[in-house]
Short mmCIF file of C-alpha atoms (C1' of nucleotides) in Angstrom, two decimals:
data_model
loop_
_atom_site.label_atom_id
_atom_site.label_comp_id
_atom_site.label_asym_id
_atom_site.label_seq_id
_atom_site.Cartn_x
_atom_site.Cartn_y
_atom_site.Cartn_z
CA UNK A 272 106.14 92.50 109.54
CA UNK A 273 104.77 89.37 108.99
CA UNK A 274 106.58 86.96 107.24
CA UNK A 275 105.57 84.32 104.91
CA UNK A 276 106.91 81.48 103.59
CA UNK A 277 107.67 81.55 99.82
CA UNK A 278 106.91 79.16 97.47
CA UNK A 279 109.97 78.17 95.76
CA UNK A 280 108.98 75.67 93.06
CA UNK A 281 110.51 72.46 92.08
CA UNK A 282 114.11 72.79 90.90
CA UNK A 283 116.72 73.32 89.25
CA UNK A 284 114.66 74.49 86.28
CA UNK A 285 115.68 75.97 83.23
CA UNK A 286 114.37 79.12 82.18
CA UNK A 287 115.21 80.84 78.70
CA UNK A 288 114.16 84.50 78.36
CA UNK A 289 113.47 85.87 74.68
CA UNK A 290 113.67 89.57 73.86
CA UNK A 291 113.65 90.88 70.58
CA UNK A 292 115.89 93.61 69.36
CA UNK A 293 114.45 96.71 68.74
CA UNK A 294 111.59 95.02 68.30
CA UNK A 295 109.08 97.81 66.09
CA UNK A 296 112.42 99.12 64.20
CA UNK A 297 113.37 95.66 63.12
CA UNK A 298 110.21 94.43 61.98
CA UNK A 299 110.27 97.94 59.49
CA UNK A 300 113.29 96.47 58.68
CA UNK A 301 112.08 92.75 57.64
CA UNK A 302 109.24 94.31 55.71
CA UNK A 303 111.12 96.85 54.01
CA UNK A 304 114.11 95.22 53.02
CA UNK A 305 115.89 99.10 51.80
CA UNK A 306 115.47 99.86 55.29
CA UNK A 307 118.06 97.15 56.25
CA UNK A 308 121.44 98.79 57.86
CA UNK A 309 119.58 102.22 57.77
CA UNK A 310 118.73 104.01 60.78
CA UNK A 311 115.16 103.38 61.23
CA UNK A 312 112.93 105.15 63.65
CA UNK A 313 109.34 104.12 64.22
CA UNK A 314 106.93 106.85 66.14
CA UNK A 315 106.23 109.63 63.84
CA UNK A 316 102.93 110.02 64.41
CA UNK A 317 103.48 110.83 67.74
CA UNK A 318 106.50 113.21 67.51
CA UNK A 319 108.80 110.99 69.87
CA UNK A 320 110.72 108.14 69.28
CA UNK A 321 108.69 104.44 69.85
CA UNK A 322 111.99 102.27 68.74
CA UNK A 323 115.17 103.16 67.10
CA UNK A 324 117.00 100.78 65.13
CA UNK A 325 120.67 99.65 65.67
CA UNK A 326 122.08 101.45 63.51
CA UNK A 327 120.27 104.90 64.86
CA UNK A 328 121.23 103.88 68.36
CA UNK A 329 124.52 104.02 67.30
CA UNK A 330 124.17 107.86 66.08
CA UNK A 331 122.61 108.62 69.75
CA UNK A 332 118.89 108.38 68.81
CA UNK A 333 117.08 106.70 72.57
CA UNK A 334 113.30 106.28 73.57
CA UNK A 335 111.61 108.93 74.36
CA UNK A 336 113.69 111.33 72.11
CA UNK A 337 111.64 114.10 70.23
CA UNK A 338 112.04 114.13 66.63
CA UNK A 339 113.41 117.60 66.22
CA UNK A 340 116.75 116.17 67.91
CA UNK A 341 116.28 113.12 65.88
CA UNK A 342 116.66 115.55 62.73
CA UNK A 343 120.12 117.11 65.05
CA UNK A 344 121.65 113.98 65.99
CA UNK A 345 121.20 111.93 63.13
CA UNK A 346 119.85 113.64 60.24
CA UNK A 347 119.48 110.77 57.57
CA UNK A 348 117.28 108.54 59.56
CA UNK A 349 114.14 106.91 58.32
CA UNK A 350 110.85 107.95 60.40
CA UNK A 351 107.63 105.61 60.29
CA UNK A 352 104.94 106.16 61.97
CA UNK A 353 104.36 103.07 64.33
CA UNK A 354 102.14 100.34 62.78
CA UNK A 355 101.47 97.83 65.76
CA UNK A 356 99.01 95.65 63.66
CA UNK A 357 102.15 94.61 61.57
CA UNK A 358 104.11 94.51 64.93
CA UNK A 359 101.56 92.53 66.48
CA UNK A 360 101.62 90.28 63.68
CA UNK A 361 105.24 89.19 63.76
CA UNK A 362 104.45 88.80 68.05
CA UNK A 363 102.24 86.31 67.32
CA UNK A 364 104.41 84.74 64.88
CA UNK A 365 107.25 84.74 67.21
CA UNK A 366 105.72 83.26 70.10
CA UNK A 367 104.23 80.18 67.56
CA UNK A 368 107.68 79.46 67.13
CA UNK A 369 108.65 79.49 70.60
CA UNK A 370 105.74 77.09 70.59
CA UNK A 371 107.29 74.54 68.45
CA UNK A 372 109.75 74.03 71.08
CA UNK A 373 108.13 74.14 74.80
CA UNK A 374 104.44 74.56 75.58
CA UNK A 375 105.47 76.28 78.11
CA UNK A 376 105.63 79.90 76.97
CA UNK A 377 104.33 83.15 78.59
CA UNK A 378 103.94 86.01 76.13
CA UNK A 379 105.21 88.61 78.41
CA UNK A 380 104.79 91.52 75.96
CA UNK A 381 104.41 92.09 72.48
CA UNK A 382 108.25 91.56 71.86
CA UNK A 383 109.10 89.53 75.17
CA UNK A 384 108.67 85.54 76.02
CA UNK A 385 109.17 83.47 78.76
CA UNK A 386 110.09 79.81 77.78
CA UNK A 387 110.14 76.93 80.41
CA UNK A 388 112.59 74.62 78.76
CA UNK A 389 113.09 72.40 81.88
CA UNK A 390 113.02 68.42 81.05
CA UNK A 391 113.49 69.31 77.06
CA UNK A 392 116.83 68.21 76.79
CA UNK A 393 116.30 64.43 76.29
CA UNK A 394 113.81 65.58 73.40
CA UNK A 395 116.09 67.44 71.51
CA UNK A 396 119.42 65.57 72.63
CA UNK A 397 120.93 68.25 73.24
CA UNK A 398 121.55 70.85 76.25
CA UNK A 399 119.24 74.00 76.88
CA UNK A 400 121.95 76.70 75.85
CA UNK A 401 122.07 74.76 72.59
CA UNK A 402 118.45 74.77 72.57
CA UNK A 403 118.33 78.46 73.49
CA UNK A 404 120.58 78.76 70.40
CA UNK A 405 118.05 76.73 67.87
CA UNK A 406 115.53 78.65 69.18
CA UNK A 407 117.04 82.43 68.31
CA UNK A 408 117.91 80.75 64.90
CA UNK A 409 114.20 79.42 64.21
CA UNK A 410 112.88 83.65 64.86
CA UNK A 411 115.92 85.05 63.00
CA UNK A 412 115.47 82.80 60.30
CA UNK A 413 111.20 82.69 59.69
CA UNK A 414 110.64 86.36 60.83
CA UNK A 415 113.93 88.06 59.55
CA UNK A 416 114.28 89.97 62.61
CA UNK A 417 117.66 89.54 65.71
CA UNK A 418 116.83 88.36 69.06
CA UNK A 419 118.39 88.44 72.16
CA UNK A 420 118.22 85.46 74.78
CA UNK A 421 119.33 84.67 77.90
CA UNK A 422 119.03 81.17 79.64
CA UNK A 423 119.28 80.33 83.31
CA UNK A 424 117.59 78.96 86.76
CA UNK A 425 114.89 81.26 86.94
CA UNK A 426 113.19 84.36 85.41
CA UNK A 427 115.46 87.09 86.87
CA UNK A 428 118.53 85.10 85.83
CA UNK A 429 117.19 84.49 82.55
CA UNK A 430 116.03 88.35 81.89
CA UNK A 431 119.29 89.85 83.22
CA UNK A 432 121.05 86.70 80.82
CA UNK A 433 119.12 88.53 77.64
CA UNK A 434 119.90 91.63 78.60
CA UNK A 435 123.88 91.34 78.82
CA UNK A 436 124.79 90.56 75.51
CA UNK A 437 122.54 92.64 72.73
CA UNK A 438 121.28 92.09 70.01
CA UNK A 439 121.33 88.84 68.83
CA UNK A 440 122.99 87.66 72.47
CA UNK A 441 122.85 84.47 73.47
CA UNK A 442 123.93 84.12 77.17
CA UNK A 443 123.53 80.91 79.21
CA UNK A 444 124.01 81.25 83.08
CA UNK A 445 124.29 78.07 84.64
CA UNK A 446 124.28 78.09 88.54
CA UNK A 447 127.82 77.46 88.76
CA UNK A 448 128.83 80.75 86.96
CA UNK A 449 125.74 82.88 88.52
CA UNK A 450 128.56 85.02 91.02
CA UNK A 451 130.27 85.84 87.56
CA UNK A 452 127.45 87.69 86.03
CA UNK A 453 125.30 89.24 88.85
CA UNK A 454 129.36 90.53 90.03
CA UNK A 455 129.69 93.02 87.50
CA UNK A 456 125.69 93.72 87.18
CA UNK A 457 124.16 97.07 89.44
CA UNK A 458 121.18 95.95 91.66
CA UNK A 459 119.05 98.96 89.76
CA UNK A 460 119.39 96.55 86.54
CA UNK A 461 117.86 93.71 88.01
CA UNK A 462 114.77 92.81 87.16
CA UNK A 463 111.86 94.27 89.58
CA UNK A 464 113.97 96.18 90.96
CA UNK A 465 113.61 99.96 90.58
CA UNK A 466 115.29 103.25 91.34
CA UNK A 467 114.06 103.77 95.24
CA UNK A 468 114.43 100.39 96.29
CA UNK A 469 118.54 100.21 94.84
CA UNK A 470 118.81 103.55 96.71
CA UNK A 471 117.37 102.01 99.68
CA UNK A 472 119.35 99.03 99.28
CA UNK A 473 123.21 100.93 98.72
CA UNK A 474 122.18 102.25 101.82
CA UNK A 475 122.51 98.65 103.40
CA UNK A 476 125.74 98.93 101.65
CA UNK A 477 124.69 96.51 99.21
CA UNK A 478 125.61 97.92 95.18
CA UNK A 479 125.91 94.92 92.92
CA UNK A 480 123.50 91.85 92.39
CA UNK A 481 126.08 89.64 93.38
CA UNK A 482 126.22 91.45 96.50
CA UNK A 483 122.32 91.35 96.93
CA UNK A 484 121.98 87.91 96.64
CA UNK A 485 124.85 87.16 99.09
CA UNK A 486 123.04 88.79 102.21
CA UNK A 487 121.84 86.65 104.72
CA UNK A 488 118.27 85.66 104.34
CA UNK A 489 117.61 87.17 107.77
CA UNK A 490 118.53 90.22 106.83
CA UNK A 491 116.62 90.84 103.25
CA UNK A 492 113.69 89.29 105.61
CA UNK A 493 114.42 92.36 108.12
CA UNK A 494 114.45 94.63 106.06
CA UNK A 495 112.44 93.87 102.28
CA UNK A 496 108.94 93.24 101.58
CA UNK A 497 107.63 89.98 99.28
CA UNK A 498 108.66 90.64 95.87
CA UNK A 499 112.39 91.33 96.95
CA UNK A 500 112.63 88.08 98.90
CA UNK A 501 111.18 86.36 95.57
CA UNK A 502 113.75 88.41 93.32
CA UNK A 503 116.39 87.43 96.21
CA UNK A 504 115.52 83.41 95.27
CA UNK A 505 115.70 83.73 91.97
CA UNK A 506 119.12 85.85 91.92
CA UNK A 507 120.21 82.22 93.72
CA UNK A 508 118.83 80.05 91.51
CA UNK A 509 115.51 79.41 93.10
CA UNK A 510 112.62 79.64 90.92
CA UNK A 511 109.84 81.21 92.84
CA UNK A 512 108.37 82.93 89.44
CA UNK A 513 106.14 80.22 87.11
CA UNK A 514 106.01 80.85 83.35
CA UNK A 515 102.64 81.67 83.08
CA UNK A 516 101.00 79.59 80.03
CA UNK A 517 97.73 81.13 80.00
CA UNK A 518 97.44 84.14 77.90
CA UNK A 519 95.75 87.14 80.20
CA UNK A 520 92.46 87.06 79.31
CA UNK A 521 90.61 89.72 81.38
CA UNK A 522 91.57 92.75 82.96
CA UNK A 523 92.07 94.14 86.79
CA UNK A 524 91.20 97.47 86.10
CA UNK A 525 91.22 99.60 82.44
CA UNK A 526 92.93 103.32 82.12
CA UNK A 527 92.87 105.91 79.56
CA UNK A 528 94.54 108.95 80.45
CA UNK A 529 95.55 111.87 78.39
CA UNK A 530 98.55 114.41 78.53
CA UNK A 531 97.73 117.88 77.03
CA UNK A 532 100.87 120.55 76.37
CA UNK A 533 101.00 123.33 77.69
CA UNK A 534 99.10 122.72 80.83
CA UNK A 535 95.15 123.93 81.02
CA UNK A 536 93.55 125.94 83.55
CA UNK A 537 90.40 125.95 81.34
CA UNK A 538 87.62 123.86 83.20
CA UNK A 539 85.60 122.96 80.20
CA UNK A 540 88.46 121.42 77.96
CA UNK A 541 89.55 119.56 81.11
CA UNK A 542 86.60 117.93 82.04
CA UNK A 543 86.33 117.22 78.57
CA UNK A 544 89.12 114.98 78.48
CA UNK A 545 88.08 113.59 81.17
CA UNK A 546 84.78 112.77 79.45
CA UNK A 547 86.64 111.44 76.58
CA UNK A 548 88.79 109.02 78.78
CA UNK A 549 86.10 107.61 80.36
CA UNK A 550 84.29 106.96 76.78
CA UNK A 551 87.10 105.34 75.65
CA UNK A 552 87.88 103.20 78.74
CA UNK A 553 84.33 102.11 78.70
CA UNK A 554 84.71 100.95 75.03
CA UNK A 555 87.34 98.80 75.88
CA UNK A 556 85.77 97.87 78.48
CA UNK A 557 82.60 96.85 76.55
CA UNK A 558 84.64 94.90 73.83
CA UNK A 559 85.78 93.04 76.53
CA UNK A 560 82.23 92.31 78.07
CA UNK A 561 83.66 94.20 81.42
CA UNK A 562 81.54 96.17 84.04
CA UNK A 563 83.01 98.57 86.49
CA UNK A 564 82.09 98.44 90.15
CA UNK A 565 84.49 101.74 90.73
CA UNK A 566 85.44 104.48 89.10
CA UNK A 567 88.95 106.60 89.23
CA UNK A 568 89.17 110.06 88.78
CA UNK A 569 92.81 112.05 88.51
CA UNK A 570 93.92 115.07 87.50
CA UNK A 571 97.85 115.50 86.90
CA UNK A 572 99.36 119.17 87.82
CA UNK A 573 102.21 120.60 86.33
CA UNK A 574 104.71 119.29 88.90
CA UNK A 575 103.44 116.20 87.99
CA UNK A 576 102.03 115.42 91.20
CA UNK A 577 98.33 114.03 90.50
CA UNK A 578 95.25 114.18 92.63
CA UNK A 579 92.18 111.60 92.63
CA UNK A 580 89.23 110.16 93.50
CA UNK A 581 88.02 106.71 93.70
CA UNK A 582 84.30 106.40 93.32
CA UNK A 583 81.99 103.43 93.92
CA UNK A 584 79.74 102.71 91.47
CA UNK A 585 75.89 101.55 92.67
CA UNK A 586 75.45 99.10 89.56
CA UNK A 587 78.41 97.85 87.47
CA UNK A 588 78.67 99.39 84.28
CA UNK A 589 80.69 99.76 81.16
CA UNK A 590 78.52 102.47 80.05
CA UNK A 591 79.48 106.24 80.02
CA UNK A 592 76.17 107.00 80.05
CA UNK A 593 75.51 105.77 83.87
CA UNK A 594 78.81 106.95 84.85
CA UNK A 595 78.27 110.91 83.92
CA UNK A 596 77.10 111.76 87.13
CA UNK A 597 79.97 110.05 89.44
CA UNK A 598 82.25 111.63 86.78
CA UNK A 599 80.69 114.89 87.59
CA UNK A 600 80.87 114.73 90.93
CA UNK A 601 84.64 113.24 91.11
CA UNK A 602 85.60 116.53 88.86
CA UNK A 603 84.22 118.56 91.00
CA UNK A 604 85.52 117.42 94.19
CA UNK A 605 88.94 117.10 92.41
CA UNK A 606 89.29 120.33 90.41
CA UNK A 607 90.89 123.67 91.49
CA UNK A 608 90.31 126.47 89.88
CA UNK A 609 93.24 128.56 88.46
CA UNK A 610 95.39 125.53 88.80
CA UNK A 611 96.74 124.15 85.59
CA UNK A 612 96.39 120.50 84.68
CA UNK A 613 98.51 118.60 82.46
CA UNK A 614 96.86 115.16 82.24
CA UNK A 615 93.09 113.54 82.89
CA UNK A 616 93.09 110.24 83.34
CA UNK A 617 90.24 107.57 84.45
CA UNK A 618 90.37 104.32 85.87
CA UNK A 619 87.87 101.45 85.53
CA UNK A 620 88.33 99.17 88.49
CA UNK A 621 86.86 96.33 89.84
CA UNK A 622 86.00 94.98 86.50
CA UNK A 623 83.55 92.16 86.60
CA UNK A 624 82.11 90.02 83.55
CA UNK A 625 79.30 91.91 82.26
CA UNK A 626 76.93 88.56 82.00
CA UNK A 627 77.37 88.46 85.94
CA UNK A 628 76.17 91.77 86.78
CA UNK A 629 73.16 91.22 89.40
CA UNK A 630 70.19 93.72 89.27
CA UNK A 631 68.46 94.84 92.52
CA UNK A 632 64.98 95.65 92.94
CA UNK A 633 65.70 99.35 92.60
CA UNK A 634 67.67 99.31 89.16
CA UNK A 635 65.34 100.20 86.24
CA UNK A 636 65.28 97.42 83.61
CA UNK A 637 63.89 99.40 80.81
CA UNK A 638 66.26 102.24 81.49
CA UNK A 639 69.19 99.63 81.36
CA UNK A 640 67.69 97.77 78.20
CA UNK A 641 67.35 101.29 76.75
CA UNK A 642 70.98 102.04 77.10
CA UNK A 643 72.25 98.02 75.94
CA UNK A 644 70.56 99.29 72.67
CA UNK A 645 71.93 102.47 72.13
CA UNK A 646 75.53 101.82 73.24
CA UNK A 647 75.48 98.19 71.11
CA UNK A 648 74.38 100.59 68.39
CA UNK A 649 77.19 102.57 69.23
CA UNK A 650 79.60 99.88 69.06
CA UNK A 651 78.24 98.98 65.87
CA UNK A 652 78.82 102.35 64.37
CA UNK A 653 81.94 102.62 65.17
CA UNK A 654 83.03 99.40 64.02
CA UNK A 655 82.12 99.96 60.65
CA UNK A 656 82.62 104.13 60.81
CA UNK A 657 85.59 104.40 62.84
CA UNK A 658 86.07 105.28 66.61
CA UNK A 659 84.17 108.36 67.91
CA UNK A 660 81.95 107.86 65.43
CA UNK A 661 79.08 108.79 68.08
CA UNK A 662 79.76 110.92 71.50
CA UNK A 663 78.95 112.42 73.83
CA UNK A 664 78.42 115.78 73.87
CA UNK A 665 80.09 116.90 77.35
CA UNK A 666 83.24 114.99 75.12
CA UNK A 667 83.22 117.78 72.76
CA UNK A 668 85.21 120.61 74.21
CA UNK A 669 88.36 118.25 73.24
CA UNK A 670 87.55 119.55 70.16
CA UNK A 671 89.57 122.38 69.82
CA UNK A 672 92.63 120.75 70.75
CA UNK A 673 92.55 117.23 69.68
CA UNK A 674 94.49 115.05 67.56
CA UNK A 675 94.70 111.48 66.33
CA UNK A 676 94.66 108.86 68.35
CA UNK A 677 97.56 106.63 68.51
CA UNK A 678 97.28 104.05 65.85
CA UNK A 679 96.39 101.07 68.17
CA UNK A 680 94.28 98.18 67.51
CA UNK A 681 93.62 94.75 69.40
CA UNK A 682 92.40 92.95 66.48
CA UNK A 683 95.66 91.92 64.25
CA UNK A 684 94.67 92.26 60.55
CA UNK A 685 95.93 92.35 57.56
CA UNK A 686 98.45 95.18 56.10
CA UNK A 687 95.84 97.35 54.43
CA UNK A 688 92.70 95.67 54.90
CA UNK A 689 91.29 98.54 57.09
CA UNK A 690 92.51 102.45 57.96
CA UNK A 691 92.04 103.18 61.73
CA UNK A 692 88.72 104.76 62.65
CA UNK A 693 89.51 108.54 62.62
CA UNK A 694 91.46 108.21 58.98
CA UNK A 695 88.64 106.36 57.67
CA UNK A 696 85.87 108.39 58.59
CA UNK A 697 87.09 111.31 57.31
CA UNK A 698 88.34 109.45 53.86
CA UNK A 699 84.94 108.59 53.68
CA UNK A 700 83.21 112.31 54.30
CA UNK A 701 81.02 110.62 57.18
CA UNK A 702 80.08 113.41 59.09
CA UNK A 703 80.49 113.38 63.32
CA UNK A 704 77.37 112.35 65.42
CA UNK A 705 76.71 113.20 68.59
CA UNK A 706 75.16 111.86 70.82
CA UNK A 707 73.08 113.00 74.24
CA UNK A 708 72.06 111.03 76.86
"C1'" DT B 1016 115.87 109.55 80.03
"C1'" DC B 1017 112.87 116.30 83.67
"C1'" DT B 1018 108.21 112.68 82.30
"C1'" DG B 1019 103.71 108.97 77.09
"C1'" DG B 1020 100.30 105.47 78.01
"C1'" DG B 1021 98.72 101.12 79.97
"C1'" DG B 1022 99.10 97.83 83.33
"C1'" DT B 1023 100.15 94.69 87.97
"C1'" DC B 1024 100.93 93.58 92.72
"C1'" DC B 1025 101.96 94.62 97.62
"C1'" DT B 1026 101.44 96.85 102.20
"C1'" DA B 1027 99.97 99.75 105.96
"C1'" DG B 1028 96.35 101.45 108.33
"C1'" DG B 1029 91.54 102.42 109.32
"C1'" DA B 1030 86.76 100.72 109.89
"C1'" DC B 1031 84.02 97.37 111.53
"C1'" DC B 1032 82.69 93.11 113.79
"C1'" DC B 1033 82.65 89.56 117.38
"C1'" DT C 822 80.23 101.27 130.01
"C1'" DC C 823 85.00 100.09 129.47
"C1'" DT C 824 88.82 97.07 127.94
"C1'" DG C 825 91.31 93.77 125.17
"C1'" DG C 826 92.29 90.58 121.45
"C1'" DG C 827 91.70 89.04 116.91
"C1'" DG C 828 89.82 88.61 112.26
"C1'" DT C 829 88.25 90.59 107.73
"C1'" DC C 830 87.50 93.96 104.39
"C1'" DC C 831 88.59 98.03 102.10
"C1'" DT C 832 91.31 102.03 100.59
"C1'" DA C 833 95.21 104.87 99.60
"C1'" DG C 834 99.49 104.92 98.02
"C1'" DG C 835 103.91 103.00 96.65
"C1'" DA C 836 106.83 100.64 93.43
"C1'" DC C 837 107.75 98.54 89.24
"C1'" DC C 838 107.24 96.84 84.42
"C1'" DC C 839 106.89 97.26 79.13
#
DNA sequence: TCTGGGGTCCTAGGACCC
DNA sequence: TCTGGGGTCCTAGGACCC
């Protein structure tokens, strides 16, 4: 193995990690103040649990759980559906607040925040825990919801500080106290690291953080690739990880995959879902003015083992239309008869801005115009009609089976101002087009 | 978390070239 | 033709996160 240096940046520095508490559950709960000290469950409309209040924790309600042992463990809770335009909402919200205080923020996920506080004490005369502490207040106070927040050296320090005291925690680690925390913390709980690297690593002999980040450096060299070393430097205080400022603005690659119970041996509905994935991908895709230069293909078994294909694409496109064929092809190289399939799912990869897509002497510009038009039209439609407005017609075997979409939209709008697509559509009688290509 | 959906980054190994 | 060394690019797959 070759090994690299690692860039530990300038330090100490001083880190505060924000995470909000039950993030979709509490912002029911600042919106609907009778929901206050009830428990509150948000996913309905998908039959599991999304978020679970504190107060439905405490009755045994977790992630994940289906809502018929909801109804078991904790009859009297309080199911909504999830509404992530009002969630998105109080995200943005949240992190212009953090913005009052540091420019330095990374919006890590919708309920998540890296702040980079380092320098800020002569500002607010003051030191960063007590900074960390004006902070949580500023949230709890202007968005009625409980935080948690942790504030240390580096990233890992700061996420495993807002992690040991929740909700509304505020821990502060400060390098001389590091041993006392990481001591009584497992090394599956740290941060980045995950289930078969801790079992790899307690076979080293090595069970707590603490422990972790007391091995020699040789030997987490020997034996651990890059992002342990890194994780290893910031368990001691060494900030290798930046807050990242810039908000993600483009995409590595763009999934849609879909899981279907019970399993399907039928071929048709399959591909189908397929063919719906990759619509859907490339409509993301397209609202982000992406091309694809390669194309995923995977098909998920029962034993949840999944089998793929990566395809290069000849011309990058975000358009289904173009991509029929590879799809096609990838199916059939991928599908086995008889065998039954739990979950399509498609890739777009290699994603390059659509306004730098070269043509080559052999693409056909008025085939390519031709299909600008119709799939702008497309977009159109479904903008004002609702998603799936228009499709194709290999889409339409999903038919049979489908049901909503998850309630998910980019664009944060107002509470009310527009249904999502599907509702709408139908609310309006608008019948379904379809389109072939 | 007997398993939903959407992402990111890293590494080993093969192909190919000089 | 064979051999060796070294670099680059790509792909498959692993691991992890929210």
């Amino acid at each position: 193995m070759t090994t690299q240096p690692l860039t530990i940046r300038s330090w100490p520095r001083a880190i505060l990690h924000l995470d909000a508490d039950a993030f979709f559950a509490s912002c029911e709960q600042a919106i609907h103040p009778e929901l206050r000290g009830q428990p509150v469950i948000t996913g309905k409309e998908r039959g599991i649990v999304a978020a679970a209040s504190y107060e439905a924790k405490a009755r045994g309600v977790k992630r994940g759980m289906s809502l018929m042992d909801v109804k078991k463990v904790c009859p009297e809770a309080v199911l909504v559906p999830s509404d992530y335009e009002t969630y998105s909402l109080f995200s943005v919200r949240m992190f212009e607040i953090l913005r009052r205080f540091s420019p330095d923020v990374e919006e890590y996920s919708i309920d998540e925040a890296f702040v980079d506080l380092t320098g800020l004490r002569r500002k607010f005369h003051c030191s960063y825990g007590e900074i960390g502490a004006q902070i949580q207040a500023a949230v709890e106070r202007d968005l009625g919801i409980t935080v948690s927040v942790g504030v240390s050296l580096s990233k890992v320090l700061a996420k495993a500080g807002s992690k040991y005291h929740k909700p509304h925690g505020l821990t502060v680690i400060p390098g001389r106290d590091i041993h006392r925390y990481l001591e009584k913390l497992s090394v599956e709980k740290i941060w980045g690291i995950g289930p078969n690297t801790a079992a790899f690593l307690n076979k080293l002999g090595i069970g707590t953080a603490l422990e972790f980040a007391r091995t020699h450096e040789d030997v987490i060299k020997k034996h651990l690739s890059k992002p342990y070393q890194e994780i290893w430097c910031e368990l001691n205080g060494m900030s290798v990880y930046p807050v990242v400022t810039e908000s993600k603005s483009t995409y590595q690659s763009i999934s849609k995959t879909k899981t279907f119970t019970p399993p399907s041996t039928d071929e048709a509905f399959v591909f189908a879902q397929l063919s719906k994935n990759l619509e859907n991908a490339c409509i993301k895709a397209r609202r982000h003015n992406l091309a694809a230069t390669r194309l995923i293909i995977f098909l998920r078994k029962k034993d949840f083992r999944d089998i793929g294909i990566e395809l290069r694409l000849n011309r990058p496109t975000g358009y289904p239309a173009e991509l029929f064929d590879a799809l096609r092809e990838g199916f059939r190289q991928v599908y086995q008869a008889g065998i039954p399939y739990r979950l399509t799912g498609v890739v777009l990869a290699g994603l390059m801005p659509e306004n730098r897509v070269q043509f080559t002497l052999f693409d056909d510009m008025a085939r390519i115009e031709k299909m600008a038009k119709i799939y702008h039209s497309v977009d159109e439609l479904s903008a004002r009609f609702g998603k799936h407005t228009v499709q194709h017609a290999s889409s339409l075997p999903t038919k049979v089976q489908t049901q909503h979409e998850g309630a998910r939209g980019d664009v944060p709008v107002r509470r009310g101002e527009l249904l999502k697509g599907e509702n709408r559509r139908q609310r309006l009688g608008l019948p379904m087009l379809h389109m072939k290509v």
